[in-house]
């Protein structure tokens, strides 16, 4: 069993690759490549501490807790 399994693929998340943790409740870690985040979105998340990221499962269970961006 890995210490930090990816919440999407189940493989170990290490500090050797871009990764992100859910900040809404489950505290699971994800490979950025498993989240669908673009490189630009990942950079913005790292630069602005006011922006929180949530996994799909948590975002769907608590939709009012996070603002939704308009789809383009």
C-alpha angles and dihedrals in degrees: 000000000000121000093233112021116189110255090225109037101017094229119129118278111218136177088250092081137039110279139166135201127221108250099189104073122301096066090211120155126229137191105245087231089060094052101059091235115148119233089251093052091049090051092051091051089054094049102047117054090192090069115083126192124215130187117244092255094055094039090054093048095049105027095161092056094070130046115242120227116222112256115244 
